[in-house]
PDB file of C-alpha atoms in Angstrom:
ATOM      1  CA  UNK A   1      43.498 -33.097  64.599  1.00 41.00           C
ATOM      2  CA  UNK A   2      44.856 -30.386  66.754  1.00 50.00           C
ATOM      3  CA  UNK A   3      45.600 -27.930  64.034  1.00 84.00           C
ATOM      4  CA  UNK A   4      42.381 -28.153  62.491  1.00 92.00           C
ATOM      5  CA  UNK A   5      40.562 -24.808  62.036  1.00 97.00           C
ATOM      6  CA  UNK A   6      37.370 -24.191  63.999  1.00 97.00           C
ATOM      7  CA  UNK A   7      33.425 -26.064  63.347  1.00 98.00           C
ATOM      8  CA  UNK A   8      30.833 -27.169  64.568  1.00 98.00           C
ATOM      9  CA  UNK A   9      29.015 -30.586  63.544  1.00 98.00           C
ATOM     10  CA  UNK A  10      25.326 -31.374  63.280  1.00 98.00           C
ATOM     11  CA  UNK A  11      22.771 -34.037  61.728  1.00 98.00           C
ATOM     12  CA  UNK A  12      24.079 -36.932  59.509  1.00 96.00           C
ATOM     13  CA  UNK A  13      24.084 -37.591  56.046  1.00 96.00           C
ATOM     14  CA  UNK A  14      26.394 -36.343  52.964  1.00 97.00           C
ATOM     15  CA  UNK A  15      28.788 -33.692  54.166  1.00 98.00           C
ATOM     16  CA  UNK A  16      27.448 -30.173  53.725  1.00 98.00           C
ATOM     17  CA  UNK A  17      30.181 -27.271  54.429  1.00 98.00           C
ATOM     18  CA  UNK A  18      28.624 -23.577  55.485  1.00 98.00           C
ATOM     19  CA  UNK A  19      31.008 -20.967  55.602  1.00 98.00           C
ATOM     20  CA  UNK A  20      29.002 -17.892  56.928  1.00 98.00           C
ATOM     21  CA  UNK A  21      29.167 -14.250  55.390  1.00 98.00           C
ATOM     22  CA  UNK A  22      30.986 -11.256  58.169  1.00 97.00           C
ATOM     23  CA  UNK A  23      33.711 -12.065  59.911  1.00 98.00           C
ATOM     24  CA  UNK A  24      32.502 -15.962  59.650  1.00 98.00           C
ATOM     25  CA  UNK A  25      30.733 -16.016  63.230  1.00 97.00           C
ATOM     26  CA  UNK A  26      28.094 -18.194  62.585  1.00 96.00           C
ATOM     27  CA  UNK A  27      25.420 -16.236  64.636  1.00 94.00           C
ATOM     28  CA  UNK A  28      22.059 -16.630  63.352  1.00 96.00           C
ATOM     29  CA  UNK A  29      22.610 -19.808  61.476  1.00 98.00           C
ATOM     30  CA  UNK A  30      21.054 -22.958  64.340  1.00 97.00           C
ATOM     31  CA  UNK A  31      17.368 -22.504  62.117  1.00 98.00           C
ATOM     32  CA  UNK A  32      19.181 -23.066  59.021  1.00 98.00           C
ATOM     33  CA  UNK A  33      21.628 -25.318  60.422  1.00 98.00           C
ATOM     34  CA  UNK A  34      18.548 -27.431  61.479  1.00 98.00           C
ATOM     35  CA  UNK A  35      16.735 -28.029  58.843  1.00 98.00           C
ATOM     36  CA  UNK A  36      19.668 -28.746  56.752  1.00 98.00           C
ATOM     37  CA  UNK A  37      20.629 -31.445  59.137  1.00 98.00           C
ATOM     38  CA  UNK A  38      17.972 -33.157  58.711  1.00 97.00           C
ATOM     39  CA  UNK A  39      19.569 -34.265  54.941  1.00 97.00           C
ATOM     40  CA  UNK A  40      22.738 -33.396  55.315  1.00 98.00           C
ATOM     41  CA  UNK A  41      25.974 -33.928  57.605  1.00 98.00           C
ATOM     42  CA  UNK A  42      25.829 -29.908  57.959  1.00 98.00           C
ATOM     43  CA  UNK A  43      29.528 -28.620  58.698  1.00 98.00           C
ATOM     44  CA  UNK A  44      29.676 -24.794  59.879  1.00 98.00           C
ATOM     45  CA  UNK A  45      33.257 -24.004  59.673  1.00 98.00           C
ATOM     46  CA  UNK A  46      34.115 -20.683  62.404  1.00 98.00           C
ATOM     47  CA  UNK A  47      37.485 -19.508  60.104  1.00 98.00           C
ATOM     48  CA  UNK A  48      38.149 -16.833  62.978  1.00 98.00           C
ATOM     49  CA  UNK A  49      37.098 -18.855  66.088  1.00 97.00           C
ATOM     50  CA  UNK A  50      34.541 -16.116  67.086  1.00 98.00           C
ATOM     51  CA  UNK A  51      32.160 -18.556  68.517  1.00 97.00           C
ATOM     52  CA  UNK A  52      34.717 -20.885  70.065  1.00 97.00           C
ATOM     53  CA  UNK A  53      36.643 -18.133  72.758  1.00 96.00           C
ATOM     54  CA  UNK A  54      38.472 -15.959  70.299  1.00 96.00           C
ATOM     55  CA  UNK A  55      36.274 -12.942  69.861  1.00 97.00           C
ATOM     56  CA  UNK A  56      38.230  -9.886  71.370  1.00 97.00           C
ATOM     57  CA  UNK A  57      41.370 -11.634  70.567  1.00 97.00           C
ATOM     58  CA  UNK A  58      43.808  -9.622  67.768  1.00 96.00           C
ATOM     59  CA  UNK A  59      42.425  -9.972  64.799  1.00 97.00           C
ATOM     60  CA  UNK A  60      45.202  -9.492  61.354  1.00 97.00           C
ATOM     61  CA  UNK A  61      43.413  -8.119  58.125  1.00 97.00           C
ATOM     62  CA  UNK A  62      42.015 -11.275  56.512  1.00 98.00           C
ATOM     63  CA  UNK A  63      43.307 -12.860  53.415  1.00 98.00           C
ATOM     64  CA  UNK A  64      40.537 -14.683  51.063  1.00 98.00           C
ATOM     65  CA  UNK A  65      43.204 -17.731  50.360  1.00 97.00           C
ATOM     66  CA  UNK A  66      43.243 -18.285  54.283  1.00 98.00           C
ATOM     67  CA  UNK A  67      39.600 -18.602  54.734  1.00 98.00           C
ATOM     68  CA  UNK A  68      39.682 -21.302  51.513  1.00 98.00           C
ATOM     69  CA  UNK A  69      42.843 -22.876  53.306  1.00 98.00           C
ATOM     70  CA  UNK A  70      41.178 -23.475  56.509  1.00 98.00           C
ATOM     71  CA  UNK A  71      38.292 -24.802  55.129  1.00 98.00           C
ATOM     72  CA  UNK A  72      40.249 -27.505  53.024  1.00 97.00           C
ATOM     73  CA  UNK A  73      41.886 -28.927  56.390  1.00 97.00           C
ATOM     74  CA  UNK A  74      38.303 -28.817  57.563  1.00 98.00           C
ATOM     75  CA  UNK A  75      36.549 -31.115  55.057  1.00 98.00           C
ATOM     76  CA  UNK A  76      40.017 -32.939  55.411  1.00 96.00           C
ATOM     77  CA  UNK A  77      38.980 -33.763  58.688  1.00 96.00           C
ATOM     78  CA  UNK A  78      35.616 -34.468  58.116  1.00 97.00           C
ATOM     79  CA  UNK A  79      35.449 -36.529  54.944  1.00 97.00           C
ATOM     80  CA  UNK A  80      36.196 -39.974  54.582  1.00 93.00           C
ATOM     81  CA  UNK A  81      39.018 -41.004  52.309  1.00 92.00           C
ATOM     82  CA  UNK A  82      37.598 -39.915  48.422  1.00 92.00           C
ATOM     83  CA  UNK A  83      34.942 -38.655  49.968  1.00 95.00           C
ATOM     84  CA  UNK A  84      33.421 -35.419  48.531  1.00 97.00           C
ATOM     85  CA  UNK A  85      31.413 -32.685  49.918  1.00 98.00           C
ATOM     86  CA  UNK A  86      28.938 -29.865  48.676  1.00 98.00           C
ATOM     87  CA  UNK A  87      29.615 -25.902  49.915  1.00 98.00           C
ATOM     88  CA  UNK A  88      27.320 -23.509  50.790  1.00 98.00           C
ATOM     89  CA  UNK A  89      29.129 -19.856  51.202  1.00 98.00           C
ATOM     90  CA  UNK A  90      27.070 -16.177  51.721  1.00 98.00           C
ATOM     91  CA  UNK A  91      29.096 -13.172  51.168  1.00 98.00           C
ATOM     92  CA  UNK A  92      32.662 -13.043  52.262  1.00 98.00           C
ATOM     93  CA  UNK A  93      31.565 -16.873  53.069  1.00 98.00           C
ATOM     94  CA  UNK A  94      30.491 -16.792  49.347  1.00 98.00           C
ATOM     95  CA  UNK A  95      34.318 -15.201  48.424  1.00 98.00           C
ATOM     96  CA  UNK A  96      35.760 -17.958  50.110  1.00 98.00           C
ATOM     97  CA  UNK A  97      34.105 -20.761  49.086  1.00 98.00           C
ATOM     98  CA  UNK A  98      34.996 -19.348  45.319  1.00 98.00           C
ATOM     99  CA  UNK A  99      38.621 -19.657  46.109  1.00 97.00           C
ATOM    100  CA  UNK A 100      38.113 -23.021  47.773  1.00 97.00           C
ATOM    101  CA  UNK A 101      36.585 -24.220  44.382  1.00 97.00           C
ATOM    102  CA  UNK A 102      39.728 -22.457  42.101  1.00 95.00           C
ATOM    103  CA  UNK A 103      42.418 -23.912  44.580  1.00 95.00           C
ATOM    104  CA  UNK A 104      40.973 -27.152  45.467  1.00 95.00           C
ATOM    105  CA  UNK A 105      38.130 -28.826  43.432  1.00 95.00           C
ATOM    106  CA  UNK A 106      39.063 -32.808  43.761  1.00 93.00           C
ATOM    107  CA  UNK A 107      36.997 -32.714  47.157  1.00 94.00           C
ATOM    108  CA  UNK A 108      34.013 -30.599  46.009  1.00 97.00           C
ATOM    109  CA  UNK A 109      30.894 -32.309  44.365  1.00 97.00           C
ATOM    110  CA  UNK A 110      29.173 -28.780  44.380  1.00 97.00           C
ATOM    111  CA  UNK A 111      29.572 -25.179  45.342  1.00 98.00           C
ATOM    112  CA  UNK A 112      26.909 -22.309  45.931  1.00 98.00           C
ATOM    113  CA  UNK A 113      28.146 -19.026  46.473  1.00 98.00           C
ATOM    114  CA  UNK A 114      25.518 -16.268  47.486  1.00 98.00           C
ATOM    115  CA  UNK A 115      25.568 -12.973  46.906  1.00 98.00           C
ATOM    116  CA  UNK A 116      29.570 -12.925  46.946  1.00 98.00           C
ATOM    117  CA  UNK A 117      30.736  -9.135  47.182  1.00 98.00           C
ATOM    118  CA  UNK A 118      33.303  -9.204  44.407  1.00 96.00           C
ATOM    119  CA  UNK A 119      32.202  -6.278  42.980  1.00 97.00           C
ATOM    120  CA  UNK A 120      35.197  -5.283  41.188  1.00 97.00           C
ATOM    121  CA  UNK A 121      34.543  -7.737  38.446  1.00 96.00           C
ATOM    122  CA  UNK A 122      32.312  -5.298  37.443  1.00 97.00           C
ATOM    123  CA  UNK A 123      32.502  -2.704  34.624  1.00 96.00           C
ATOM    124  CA  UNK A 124      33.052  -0.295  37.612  1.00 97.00           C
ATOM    125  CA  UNK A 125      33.893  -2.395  40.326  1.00 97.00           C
ATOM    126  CA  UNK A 126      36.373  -0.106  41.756  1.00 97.00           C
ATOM    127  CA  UNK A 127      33.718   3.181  41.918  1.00 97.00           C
ATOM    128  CA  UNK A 128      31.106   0.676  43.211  1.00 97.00           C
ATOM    129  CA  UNK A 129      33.730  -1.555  45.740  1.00 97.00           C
ATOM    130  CA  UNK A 130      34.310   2.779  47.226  1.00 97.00           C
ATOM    131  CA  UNK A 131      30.840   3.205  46.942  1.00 95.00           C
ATOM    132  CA  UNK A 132      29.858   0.012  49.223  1.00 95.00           C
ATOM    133  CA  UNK A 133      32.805   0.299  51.559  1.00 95.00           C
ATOM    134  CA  UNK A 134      31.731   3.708  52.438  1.00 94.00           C
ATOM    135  CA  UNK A 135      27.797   2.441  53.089  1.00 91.00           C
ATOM    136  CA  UNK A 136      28.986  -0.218  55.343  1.00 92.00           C
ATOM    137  CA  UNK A 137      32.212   1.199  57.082  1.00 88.00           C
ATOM    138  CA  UNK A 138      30.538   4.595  58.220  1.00 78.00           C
ATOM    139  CA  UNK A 139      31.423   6.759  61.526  1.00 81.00           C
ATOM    140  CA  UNK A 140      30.726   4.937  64.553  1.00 84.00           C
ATOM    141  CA  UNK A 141      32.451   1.043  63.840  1.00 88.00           C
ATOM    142  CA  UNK A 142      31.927  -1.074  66.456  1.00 94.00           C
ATOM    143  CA  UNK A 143      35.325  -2.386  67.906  1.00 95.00           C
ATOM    144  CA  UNK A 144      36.833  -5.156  66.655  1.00 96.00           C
ATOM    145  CA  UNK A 145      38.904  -5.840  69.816  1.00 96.00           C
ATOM    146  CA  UNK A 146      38.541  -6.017  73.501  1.00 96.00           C
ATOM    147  CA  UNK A 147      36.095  -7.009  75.386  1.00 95.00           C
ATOM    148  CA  UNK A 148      33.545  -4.962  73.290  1.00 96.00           C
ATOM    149  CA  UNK A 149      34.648  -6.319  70.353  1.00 97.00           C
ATOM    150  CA  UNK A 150      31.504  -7.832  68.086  1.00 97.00           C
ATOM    151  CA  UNK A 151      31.381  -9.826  64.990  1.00 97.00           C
ATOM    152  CA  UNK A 152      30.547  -6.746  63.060  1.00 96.00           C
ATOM    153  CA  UNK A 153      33.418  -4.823  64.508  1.00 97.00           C
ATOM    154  CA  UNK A 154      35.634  -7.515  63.066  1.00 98.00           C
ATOM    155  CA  UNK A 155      33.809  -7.909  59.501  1.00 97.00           C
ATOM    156  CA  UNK A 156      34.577  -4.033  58.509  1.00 97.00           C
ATOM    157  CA  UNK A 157      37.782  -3.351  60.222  1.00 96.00           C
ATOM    158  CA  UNK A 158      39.846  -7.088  58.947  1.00 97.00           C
ATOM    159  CA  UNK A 159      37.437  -8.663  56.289  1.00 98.00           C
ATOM    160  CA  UNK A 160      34.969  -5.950  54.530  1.00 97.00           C
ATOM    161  CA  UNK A 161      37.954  -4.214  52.445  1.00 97.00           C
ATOM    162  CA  UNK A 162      40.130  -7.618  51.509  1.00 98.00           C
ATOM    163  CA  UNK A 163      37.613  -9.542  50.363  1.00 98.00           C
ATOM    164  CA  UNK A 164      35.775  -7.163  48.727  1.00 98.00           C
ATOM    165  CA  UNK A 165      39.025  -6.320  46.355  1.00 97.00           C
ATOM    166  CA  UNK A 166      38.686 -10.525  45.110  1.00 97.00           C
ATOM    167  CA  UNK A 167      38.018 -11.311  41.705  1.00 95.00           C
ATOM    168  CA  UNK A 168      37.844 -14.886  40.751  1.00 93.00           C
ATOM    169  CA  UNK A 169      40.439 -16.026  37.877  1.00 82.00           C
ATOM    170  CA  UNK A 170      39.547 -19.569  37.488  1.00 76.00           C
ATOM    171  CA  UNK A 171      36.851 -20.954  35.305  1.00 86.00           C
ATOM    172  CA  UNK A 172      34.937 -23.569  37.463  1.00 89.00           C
ATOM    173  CA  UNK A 173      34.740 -27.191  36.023  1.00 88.00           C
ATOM    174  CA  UNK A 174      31.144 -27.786  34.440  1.00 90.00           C
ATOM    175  CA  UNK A 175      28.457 -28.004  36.716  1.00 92.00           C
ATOM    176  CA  UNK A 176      30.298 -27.516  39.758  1.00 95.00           C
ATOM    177  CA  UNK A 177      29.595 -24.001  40.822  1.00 97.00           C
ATOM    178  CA  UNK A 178      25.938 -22.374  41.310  1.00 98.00           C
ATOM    179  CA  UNK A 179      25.895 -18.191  41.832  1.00 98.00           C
ATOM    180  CA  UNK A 180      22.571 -17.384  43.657  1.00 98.00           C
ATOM    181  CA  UNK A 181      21.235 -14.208  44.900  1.00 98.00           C
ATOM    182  CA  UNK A 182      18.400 -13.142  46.743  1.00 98.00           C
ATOM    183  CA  UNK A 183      15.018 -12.735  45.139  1.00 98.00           C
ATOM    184  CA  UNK A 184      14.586  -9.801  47.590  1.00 98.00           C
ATOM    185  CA  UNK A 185      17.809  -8.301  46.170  1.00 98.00           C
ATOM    186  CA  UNK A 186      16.506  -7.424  43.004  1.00 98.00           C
ATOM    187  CA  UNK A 187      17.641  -4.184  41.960  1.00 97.00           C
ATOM    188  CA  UNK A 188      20.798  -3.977  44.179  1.00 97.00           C
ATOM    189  CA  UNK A 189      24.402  -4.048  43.836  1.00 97.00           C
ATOM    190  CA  UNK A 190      25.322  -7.611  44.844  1.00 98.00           C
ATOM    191  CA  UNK A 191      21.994  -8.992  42.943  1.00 98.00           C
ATOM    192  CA  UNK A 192      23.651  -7.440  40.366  1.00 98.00           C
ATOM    193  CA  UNK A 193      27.357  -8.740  40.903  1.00 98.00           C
ATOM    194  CA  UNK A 194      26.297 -12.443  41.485  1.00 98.00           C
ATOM    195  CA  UNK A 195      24.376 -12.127  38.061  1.00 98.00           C
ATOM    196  CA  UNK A 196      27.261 -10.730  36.340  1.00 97.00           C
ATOM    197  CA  UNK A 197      29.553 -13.029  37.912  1.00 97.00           C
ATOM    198  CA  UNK A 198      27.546 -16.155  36.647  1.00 97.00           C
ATOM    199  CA  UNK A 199      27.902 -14.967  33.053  1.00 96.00           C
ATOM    200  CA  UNK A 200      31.448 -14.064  33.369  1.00 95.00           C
ATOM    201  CA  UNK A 201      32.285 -17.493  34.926  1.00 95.00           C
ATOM    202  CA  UNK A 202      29.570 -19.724  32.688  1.00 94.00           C
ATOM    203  CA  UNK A 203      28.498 -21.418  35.362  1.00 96.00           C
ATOM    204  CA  UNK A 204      24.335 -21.238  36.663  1.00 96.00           C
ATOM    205  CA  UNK A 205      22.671 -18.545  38.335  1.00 98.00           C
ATOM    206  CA  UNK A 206      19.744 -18.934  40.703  1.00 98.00           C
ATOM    207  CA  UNK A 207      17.541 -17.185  43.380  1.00 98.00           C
ATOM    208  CA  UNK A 208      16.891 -17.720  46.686  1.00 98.00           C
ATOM    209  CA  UNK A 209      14.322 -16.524  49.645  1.00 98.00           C
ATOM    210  CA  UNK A 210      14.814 -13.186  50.510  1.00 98.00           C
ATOM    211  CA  UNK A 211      17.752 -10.992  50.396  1.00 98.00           C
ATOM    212  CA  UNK A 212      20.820 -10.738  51.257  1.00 98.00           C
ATOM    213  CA  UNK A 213      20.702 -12.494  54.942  1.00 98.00           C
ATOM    214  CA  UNK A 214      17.658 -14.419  53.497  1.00 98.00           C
ATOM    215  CA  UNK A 215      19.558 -17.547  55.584  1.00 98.00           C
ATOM    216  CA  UNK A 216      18.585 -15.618  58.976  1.00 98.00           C
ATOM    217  CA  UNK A 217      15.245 -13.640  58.041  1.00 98.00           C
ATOM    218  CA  UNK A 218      13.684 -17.108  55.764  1.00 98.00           C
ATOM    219  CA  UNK A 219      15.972 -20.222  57.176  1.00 98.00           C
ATOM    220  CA  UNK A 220      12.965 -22.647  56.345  1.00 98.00           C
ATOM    221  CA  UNK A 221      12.710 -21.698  53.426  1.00 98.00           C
ATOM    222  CA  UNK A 222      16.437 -20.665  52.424  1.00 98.00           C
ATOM    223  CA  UNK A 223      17.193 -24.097  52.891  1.00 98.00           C
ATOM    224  CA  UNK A 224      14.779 -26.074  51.225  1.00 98.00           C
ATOM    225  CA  UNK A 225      15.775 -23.940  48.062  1.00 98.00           C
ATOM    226  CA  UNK A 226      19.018 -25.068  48.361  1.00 98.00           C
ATOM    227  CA  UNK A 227      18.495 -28.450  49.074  1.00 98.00           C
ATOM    228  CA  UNK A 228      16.799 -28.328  45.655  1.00 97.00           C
ATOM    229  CA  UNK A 229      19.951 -26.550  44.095  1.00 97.00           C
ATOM    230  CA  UNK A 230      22.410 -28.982  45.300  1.00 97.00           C
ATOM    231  CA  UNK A 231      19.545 -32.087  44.960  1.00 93.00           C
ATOM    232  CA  UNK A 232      19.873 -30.990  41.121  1.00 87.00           C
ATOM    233  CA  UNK A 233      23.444 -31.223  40.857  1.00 79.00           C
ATOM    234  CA  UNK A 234      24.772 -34.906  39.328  1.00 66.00           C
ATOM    235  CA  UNK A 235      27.438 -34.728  41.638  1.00 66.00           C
ATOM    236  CA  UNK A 236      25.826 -34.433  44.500  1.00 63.00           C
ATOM    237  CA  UNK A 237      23.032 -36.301  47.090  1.00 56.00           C
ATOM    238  CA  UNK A 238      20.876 -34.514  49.189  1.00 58.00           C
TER     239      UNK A 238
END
């Protein structure tokens, strides 16, 4: 399909969809991506095309339901007819596979979102959303065009203040939907948020290796723990 968004396949098995955290270039991920592979049919879906010739290109500020859209017409592409597929997301990658859950569950067997920054479902999200914009999106941004452009540069100039300003609406069907945070995280905002966000939504709550890029710093071990998440889902086969 010529219109279908940008990914990368690797291994064989059940489908597994990643949708990285930044600007969704998927630097960093071949460890992970490797040992998932050896279960799974491991699906990195590039919603920007950083990796694949685009990075430098014009970049518009990102909307969350785009990122959830793409990824749809992904697993449309990759699934066989009634096929399903489990989602692994990590922070705005964590956002958008929350959307992809509220807007289009029939293809999903099971979603886990990690450390998703939507940290004005908070009792003072909008104090603490200020509070992280202005830790991450200090003087001296790297550019987010040309031919210096860099992942980062895109992340905080098109993604960081969009996706930070979600709040998911929907309850997720039963079972469906796993919140996990670093175990390294303890004590910090978006430990905090994914916690929070697990009891508001009803859904379960785990942690992981690590903290917040526990998928780069612990890949071994990142994705054996969510083998097990996903291997303890009835929905799912790992």
């Amino acid at each position: 399909m010529t219109d279908t968004p940008h990914h990368d396949v690797a291994g064989r098995g059940p489908v597994l969809l990643l949708v990285p955290g930044g600007a969704g270039h998927p630097m960093g991920l071949g460890p992970l991506t490797e040992r998932l592979a050896a279960r799974f049919t491991v699906v990195t879906y590039d919603p920007l095309g950083l990796a694949h010739g685009r990075l430098g290109h014009p970049v518009t500020e990102q909307r969350v339901a785009d990122w959830s859209e793409g990824a749809r017409r992904v697993l449309e592409a990759v699934l066989p007819e009634g096929g399903t597929a489990s989602v692994f997301g990590t922070s705005s990658g964590g956002i958008a596979v929350l959307d992809l859950l509220a807007r289009y569950p029939a293809r999903l067997a099971h979603v886990v979102a990690h450390e998703p920054p939507c940290v004005t479902v908070l009792p003072d999200g909008a104090a603490r959303r200020a509070e992280l914009i202005e830790q991450l999106d200090g003087p001296g941004r790297p550019p987010a065009e040309g031919e210096s452009a860099t992942p980062t540069g895109v992340f905080l100039a098109r993604v960081l203040r969009p996706f930070t300003a979600y709040a998911p609406a929907v309850t997720p069907p039963p079972g469906r939907l796993t919140i996990a945070a670093g175990a390294a995280s303890r004590g910090q905002l978006l430990h905090g948020t994914a916690e929070f966000l697990a009891g508001r939504m009803g859904c379960a709550f785990t942690e992981f290796p690590g903290g917040h890029l526990g998928t780069l710093d612990h890949p071994v071990e990142f994705a054996d723990s969510l083998v097990e998440t996903l291997r303890s889902s009835p929905r799912t086969s790992a």
